[in-house]
Tab-separated table of C-alpha atoms and ligand atoms in Angstrom:
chain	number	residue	atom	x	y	z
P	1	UNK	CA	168.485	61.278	62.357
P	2	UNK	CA	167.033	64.059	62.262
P	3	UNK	CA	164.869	65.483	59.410
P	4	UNK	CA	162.621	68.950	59.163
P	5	UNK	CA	159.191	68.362	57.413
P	6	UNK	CA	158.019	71.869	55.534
P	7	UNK	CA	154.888	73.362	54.484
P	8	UNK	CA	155.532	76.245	52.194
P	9	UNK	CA	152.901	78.821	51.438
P	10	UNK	CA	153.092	82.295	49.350
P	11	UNK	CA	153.528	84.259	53.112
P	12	UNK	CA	154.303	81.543	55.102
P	13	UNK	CA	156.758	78.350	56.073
P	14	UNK	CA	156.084	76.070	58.550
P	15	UNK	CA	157.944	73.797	59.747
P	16	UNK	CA	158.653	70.904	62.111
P	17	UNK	CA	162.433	68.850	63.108
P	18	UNK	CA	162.041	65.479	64.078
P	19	UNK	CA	164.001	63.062	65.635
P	20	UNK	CA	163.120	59.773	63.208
P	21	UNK	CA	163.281	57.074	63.005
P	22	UNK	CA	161.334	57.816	67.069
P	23	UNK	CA	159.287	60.896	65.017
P	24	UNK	CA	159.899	62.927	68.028
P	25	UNK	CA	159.487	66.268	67.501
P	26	UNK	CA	162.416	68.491	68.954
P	27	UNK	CA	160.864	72.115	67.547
P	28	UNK	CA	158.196	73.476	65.410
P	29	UNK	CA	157.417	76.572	64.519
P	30	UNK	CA	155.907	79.094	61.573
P	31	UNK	CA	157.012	82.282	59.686
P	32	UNK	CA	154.261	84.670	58.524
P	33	UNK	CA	154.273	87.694	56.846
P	34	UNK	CA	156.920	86.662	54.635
P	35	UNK	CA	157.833	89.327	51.795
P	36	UNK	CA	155.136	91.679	54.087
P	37	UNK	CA	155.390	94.297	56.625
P	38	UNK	CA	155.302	93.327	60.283
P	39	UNK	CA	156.689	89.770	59.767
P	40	UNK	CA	157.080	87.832	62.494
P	41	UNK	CA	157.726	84.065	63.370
P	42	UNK	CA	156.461	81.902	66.462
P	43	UNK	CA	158.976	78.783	67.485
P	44	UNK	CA	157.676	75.682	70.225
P	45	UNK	CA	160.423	73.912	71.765
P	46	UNK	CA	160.437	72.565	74.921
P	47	UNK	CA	156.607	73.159	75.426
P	48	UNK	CA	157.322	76.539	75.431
P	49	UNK	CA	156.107	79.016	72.455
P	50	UNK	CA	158.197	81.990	71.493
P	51	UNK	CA	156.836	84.857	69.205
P	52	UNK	CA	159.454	87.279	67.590
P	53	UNK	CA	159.850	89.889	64.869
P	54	UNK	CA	161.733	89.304	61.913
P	55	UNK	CA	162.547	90.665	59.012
P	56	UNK	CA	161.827	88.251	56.257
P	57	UNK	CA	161.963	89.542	52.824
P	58	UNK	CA	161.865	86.230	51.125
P	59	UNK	CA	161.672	82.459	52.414
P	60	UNK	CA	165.755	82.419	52.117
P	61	UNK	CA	165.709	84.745	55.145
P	62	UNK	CA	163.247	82.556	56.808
P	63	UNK	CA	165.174	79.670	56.363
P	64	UNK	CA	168.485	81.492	57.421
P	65	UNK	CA	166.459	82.387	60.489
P	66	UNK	CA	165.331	78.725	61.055
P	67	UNK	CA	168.967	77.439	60.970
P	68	UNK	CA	170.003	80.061	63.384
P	69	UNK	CA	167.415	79.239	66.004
P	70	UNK	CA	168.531	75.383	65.358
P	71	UNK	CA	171.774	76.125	65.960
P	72	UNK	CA	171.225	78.987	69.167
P	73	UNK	CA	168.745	76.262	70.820
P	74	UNK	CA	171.028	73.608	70.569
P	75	UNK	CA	168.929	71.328	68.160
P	76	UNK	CA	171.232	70.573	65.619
P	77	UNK	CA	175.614	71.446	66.432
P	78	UNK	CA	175.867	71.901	62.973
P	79	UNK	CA	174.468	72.299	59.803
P	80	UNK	CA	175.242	68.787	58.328
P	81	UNK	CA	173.024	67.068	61.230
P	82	UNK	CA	169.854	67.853	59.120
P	83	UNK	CA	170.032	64.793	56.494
P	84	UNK	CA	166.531	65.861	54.988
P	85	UNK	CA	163.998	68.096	54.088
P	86	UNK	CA	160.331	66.816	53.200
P	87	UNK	CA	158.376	69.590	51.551
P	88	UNK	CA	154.484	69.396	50.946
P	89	UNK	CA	153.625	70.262	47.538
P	90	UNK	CA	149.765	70.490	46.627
P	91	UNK	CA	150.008	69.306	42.837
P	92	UNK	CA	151.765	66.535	41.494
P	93	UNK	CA	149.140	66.235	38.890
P	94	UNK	CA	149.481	62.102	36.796
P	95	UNK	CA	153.387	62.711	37.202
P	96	UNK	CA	154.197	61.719	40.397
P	97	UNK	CA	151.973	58.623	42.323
P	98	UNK	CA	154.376	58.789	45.272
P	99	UNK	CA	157.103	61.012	47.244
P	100	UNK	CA	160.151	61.798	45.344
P	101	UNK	CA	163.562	62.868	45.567
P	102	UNK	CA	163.675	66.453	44.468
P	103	UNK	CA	165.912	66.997	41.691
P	104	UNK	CA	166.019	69.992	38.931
P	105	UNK	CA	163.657	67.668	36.548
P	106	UNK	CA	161.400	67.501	39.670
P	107	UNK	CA	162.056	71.441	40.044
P	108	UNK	CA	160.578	71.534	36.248
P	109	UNK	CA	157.858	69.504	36.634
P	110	UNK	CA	156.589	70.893	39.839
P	111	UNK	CA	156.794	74.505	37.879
P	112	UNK	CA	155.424	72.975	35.058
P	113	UNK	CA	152.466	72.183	37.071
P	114	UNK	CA	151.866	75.297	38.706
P	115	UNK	CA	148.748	75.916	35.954
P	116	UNK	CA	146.941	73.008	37.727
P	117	UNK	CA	147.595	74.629	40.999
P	118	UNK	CA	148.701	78.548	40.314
P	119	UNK	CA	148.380	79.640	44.043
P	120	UNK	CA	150.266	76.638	46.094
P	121	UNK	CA	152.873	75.186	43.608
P	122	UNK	CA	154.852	78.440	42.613
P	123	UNK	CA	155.345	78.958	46.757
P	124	UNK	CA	155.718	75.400	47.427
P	125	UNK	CA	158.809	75.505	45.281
P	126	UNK	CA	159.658	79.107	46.748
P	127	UNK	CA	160.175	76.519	50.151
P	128	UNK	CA	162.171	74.182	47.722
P	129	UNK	CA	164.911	76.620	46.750
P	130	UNK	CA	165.366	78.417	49.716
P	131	UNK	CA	166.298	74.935	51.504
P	132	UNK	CA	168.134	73.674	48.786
P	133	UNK	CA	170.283	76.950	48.882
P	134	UNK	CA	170.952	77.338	52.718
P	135	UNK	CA	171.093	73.183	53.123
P	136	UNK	CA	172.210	71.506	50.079
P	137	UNK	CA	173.490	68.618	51.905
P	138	UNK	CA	169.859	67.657	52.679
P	139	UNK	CA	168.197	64.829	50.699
P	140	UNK	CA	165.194	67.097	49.655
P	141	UNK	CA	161.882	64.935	49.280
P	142	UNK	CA	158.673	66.279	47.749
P	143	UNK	CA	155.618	64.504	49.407
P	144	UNK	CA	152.423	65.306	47.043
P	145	UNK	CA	149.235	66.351	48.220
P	146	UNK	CA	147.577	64.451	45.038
P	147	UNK	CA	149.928	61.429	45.478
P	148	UNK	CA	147.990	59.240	47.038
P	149	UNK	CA	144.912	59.748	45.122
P	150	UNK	CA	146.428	58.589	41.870
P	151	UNK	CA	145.313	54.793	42.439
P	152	UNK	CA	141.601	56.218	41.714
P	153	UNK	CA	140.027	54.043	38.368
P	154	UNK	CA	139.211	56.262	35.481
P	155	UNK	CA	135.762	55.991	36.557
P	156	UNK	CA	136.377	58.222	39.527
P	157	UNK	CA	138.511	60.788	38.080
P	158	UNK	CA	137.021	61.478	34.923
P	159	UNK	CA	134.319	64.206	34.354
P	160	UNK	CA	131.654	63.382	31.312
P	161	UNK	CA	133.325	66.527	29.651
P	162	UNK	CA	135.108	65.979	25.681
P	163	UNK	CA	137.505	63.369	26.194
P	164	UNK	CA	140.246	65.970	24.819
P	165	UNK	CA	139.907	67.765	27.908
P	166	UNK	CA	140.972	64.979	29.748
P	167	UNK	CA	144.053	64.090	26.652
P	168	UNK	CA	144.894	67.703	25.985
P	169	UNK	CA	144.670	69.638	29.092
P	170	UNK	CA	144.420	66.982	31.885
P	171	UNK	CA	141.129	68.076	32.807
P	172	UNK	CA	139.899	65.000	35.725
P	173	UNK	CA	139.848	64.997	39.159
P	174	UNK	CA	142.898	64.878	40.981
P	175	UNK	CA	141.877	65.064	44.909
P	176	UNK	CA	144.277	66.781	47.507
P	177	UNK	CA	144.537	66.413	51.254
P	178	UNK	CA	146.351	63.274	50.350
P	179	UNK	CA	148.869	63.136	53.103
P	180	UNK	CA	146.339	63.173	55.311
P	181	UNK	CA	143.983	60.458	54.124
P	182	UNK	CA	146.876	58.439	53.716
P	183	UNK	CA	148.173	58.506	57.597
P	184	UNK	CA	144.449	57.910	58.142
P	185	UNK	CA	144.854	54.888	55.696
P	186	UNK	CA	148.363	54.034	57.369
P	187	UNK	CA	146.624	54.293	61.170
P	188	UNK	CA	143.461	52.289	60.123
P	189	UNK	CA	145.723	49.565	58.827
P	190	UNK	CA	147.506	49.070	61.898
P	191	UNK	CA	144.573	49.822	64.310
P	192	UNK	CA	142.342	47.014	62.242
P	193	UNK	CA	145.185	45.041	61.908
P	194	UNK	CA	144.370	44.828	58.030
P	195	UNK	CA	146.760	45.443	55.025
P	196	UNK	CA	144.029	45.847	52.580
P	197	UNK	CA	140.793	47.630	53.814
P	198	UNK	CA	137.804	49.311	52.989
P	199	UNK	CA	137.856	52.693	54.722
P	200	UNK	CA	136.222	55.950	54.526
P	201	UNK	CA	138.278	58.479	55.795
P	202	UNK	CA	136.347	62.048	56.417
P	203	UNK	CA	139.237	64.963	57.173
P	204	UNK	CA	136.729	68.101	57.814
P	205	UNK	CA	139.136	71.144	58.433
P	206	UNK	CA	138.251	74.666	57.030
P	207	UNK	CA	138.880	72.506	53.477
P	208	UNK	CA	136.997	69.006	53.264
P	209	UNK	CA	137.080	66.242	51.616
P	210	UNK	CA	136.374	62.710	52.274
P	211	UNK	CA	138.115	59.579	50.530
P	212	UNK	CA	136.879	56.099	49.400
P	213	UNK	CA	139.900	53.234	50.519
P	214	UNK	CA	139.535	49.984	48.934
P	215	UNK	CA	141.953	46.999	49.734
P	216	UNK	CA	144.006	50.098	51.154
P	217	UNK	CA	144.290	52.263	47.871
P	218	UNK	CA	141.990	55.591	46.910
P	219	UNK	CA	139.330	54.541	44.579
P	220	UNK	CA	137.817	57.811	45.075
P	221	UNK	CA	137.972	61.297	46.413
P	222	UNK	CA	135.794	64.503	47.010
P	223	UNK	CA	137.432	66.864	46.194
P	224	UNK	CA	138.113	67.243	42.386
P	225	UNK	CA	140.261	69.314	39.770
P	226	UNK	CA	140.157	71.772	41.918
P	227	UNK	CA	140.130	72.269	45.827
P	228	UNK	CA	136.667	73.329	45.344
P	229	UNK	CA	134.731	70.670	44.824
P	230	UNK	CA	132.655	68.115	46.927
P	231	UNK	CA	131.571	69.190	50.735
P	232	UNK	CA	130.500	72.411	52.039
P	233	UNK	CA	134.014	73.802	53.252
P	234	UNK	CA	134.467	77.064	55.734
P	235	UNK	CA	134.095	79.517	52.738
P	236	UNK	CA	134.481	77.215	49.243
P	237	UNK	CA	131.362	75.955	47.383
P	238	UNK	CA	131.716	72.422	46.873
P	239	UNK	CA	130.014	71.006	44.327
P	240	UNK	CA	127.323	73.228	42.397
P	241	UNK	CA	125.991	73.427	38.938
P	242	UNK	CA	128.454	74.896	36.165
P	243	UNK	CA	125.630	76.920	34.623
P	244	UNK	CA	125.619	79.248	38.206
P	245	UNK	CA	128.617	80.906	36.935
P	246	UNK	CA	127.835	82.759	33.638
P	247	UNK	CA	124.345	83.414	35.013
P	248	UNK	CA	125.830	84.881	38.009
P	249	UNK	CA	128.324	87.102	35.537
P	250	UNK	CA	125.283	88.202	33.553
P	251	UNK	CA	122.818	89.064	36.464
P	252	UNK	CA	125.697	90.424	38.594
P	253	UNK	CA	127.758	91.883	36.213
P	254	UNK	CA	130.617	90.723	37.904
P	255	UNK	CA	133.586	89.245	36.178
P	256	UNK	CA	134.863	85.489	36.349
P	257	UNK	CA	137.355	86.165	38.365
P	258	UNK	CA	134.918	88.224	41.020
P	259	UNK	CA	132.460	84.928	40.708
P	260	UNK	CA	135.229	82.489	41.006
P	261	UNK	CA	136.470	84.666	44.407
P	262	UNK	CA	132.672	84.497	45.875
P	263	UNK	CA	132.554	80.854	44.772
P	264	UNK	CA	136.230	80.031	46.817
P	265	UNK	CA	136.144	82.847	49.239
P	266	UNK	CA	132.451	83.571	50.209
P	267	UNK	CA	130.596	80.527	49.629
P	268	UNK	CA	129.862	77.667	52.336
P	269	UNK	CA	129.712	77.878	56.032
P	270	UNK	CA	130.487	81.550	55.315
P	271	UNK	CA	127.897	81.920	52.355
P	272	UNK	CA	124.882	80.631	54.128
P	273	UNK	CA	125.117	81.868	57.300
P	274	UNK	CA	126.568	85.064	56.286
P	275	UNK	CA	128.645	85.344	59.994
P	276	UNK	CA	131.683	83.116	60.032
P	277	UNK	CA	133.162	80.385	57.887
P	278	UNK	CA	134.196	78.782	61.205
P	279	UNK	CA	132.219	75.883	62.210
P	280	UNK	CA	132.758	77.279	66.119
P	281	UNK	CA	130.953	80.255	65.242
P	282	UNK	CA	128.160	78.017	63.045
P	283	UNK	CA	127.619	76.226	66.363
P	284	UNK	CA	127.256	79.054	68.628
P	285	UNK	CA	124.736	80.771	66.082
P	286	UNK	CA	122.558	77.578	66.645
P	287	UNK	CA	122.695	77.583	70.414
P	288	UNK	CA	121.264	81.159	69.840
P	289	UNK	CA	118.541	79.987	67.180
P	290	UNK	CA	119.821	81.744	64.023
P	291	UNK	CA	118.040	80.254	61.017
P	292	UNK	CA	120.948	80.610	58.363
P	293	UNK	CA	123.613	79.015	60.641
P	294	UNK	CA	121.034	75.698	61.449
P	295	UNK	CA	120.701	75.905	57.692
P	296	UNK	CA	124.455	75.946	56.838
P	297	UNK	CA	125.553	73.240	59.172
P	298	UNK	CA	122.331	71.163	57.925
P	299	UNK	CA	123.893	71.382	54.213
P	300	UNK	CA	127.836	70.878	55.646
P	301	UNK	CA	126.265	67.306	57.164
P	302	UNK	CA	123.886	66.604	54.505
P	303	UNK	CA	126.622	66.838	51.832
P	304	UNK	CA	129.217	64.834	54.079
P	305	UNK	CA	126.333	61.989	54.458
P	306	UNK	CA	125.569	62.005	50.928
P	307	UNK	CA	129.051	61.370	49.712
P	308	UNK	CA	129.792	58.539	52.645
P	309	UNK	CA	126.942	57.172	51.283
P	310	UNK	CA	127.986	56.941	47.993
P	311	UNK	CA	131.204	55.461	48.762
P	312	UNK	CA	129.456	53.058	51.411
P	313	UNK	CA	127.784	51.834	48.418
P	314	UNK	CA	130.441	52.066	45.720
P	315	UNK	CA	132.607	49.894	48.079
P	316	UNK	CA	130.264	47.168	49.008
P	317	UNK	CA	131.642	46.918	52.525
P	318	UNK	CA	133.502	48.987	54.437
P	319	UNK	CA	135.898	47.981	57.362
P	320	UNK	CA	135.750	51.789	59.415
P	321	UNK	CA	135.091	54.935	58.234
P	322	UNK	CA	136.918	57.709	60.583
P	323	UNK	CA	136.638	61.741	61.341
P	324	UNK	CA	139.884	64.097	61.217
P	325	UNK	CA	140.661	67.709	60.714
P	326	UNK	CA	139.592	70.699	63.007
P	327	UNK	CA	135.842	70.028	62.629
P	328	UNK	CA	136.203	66.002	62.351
P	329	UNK	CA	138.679	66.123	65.161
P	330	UNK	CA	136.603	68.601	67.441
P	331	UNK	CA	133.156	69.075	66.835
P	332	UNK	CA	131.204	66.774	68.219
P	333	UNK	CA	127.804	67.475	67.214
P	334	UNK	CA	128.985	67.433	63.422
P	335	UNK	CA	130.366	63.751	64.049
P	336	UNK	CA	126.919	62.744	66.155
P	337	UNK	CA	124.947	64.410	63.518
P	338	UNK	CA	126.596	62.734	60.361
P	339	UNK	CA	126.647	59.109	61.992
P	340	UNK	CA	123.112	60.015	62.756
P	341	UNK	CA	122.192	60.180	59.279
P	342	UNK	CA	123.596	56.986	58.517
P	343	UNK	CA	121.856	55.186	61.008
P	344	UNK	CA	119.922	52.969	58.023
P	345	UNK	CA	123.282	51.754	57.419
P	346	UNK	CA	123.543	50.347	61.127
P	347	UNK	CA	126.072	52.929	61.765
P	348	UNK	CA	125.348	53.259	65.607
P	349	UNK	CA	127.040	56.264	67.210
P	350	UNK	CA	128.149	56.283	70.898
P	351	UNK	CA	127.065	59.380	72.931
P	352	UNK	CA	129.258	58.743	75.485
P	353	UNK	CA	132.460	57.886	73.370
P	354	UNK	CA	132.010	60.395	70.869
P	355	UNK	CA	132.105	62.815	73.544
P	356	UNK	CA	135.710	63.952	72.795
P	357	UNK	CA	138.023	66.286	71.010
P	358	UNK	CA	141.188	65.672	69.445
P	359	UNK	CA	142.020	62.242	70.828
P	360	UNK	CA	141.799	58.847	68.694
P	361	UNK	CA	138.549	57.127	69.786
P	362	UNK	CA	136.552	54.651	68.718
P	363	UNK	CA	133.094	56.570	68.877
P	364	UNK	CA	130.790	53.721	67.798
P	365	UNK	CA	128.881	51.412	69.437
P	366	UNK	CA	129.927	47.551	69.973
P	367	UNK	CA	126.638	46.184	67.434
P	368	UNK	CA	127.572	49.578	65.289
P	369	UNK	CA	127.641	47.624	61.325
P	370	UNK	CA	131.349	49.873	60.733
P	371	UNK	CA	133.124	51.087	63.552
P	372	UNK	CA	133.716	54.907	63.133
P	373	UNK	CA	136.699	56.943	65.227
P	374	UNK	CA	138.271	60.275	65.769
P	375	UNK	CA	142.120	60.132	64.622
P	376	UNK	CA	144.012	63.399	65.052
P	377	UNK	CA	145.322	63.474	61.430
P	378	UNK	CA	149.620	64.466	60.918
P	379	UNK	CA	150.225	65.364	58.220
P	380	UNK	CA	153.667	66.506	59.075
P	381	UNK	CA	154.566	63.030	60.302
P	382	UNK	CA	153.761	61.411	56.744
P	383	UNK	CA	156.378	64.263	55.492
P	384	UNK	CA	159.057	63.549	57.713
P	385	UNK	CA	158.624	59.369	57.413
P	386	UNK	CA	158.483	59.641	53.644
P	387	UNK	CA	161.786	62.121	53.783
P	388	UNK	CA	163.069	59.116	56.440
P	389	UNK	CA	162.520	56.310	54.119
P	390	UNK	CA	164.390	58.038	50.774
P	391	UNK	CA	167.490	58.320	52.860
P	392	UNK	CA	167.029	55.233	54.853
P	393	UNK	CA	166.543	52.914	51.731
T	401	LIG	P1	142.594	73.882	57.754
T	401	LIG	O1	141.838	73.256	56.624
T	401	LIG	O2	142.774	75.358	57.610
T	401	LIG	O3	143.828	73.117	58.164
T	401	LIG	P2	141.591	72.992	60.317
T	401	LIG	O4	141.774	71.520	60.101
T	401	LIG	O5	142.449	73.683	61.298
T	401	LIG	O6	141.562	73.781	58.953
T	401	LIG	O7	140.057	73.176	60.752
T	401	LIG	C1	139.502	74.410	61.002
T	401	LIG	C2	138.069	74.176	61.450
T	401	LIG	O8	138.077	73.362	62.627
T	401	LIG	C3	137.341	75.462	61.789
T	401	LIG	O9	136.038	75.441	61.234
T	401	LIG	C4	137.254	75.372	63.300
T	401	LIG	O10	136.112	75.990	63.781
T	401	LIG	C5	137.161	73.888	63.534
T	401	LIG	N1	137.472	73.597	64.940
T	401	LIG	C6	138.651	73.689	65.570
T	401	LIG	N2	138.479	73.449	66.902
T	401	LIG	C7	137.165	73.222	67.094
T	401	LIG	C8	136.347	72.908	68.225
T	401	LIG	N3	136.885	72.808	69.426
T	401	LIG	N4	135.012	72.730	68.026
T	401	LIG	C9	134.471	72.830	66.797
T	401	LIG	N5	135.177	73.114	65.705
T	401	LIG	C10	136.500	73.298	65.843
């Protein structure tokens, strides 16, 4: 059966066909620029990658485009092969716990929710429409970036703000990079061969966050209300004192929307080393002894140690706690340097194992107290299996 998993942004779609129930992939591929000049789309099929212009006024035309290059490489014979679409859609906010069928109440209450998440929902759905128009035959599944977060107890996801917040205006945290910590979840279960365990799953990407698993479920997250909260991210803040901002304003003279910019845009791996928000770049500076990129990475670890601490503790025992994302996946003095700092825990790193990039690997040692690994996170898989199991039953 074969089912196309989508990730929808305001200028971009990408998107991946599988083969499922195997989850082969058969093509992949991204549109940028949509509704831009110069837009342009890459396809890989066949372990080859081809780049061509386009023009792609809106993600309708992308999507016609998509179908055409189906059809033209011999993917699908016709139109009525594709039996589902799974689109990623950042906020689900308390409404939706799992993946749904996408329906026009689910159309509302996506849109609805679009003032929880104003710059991802309103293109997420964009994807939504577009597919529904040029493949309504597809069962069309929302997978939630929040989703799997929702098991969190109040005592995770509620600030110490006035409870009406919370009532009124569903002020709490709601966590994203869900999909992701769940495959983690999913990959952990089968590798420990344990339904219910205690995990902490780190995905460290240009956006962080790590997540607290117990007996399987999210009990708590990093990232909060917003996907600026917790770690020290390529460019966003993390956490950081509310009272910064209207001091900032009134020293600065800047408005809240110029602070809120610095504090998503300019902050972090960026903000304190002032070269690069990329944590390749952070490295190299080190090699050549600049000060402010030691002194970046040192607060990216600290803050990533601080909150597996937290959750070490707040769990009572933890069965493996794993790395994923482009920095958790790849850099392997950020993993050595993390585990490091939780050496008081008994947390013993491998030198030898965690020598690696991209490839799952157990990166602890034998007498390490938790066993720690590197799982290339895929999140596109999680799409295309929740999508799978809708139509499946
Ligand atoms: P996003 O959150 O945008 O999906 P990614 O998960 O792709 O981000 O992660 C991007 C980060 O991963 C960047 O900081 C990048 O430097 C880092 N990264 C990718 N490859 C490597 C590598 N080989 N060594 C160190 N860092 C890497």
């Amino acid at each position: 059966m074969k089912i196309l998993s989508v990730n929808a942004g305001s200028s971009s779609l990408k998107f991946q066909m599988y083969e499922m129930p195997e989850e082969k992939v058969l093509i992949s591929g991204v549109f940028e620029r949509i509704g831009l000049d110069n837009s342009l789309y890459t396809i890989k099929i066949n372990g080859e990658k081809i780049k061509k212009e386009a023009n792609l006024s809106n993600h309708k035309d992308a999507v016609r485009i998509l179908i055409e290059e189906l059809l033209n490489n011999k993917v699908i014979k016709s139109l009525d092969e594709i039996k589902g679409v799974g689109h990623r859609v950042v906020h689900g906010g308390d409404r939706y716990a799992k993946s749904t069928i996408i329906d026009e109440d689910v159309i509302k209450t996506i849109d609805e929710l679009s003032s929880l998440a104003p710059l991802h929902n309103p293109a997420n759905l964009m994807g939504i429409l577009a597919f529904k128009e040029e493949v309504p035959d597809a069962t069309s599944v929302a997978v939630f970036d929040t989703a799997f977060h929702q098991t969190m107890p109040k005592e995770s996801y509620l600030y110490a703000v006035p409870y009406e917040w919370f009532t009124k205006y569903g002020v709490r945290r709601y966590g994203f990079h869900g999909i992701s910590h769940d495959y983690l979840t999913q990959t952990l279960k089968n590798v420990l061969k344990n339904d219910k365990p205690n995990l902490i799953t780190c995905h460290l990407g240009n956006g962080g966050s790590i997540t607290a698993v117990k007996e399987g479920l999210c009990f708590d997250t990093s990232l909060g209300f917003s996907p600026n909260a917790g770690l020290v991210m390529g460019t966003r803040c993390g956490d950081i004192d509310s009272a910064i901002i209207p001091y900032i304003m009134n020293k600065t003279d800047k408005s809240l929307e110029d602070v809120m910019n610095d504090l998503s845009k300019k902050s972090g791996y960026l903000g304190i080393s002032g070269i690069s928000s990329d944590s390749r770049d952070i490295e190299d500076g080190i090699k050549n002894n600049n000060e402010r990129c030691i002194l970046a990475q040192n607060l990216f670890v600290r803050r990533a140690i601080e909150y597996i601490a937290k959750y070490y503790v707040e769990l009572g025992h933890v069965d493996a706690i794993c790395f994923a994302g482009g920095i958790g996946e790849n850099s392997i003095s950020t993993r050595e340097e993390i585990l490091d700092g939780l050496k008081c825990l008994g947390i013993k790193v491998d030198e030898k194992a965690n020598d690696v990039r991209g490839e799952f690997t157990l990166i602890t040692k034998k007498d390490s107290s938790v066993p720690c690994y590197v799982i290339p996170t895929d999140e596109e898989v999680m799409i295309a299996r929740d999508t799978y199991h809708f139509i499946e039953g």
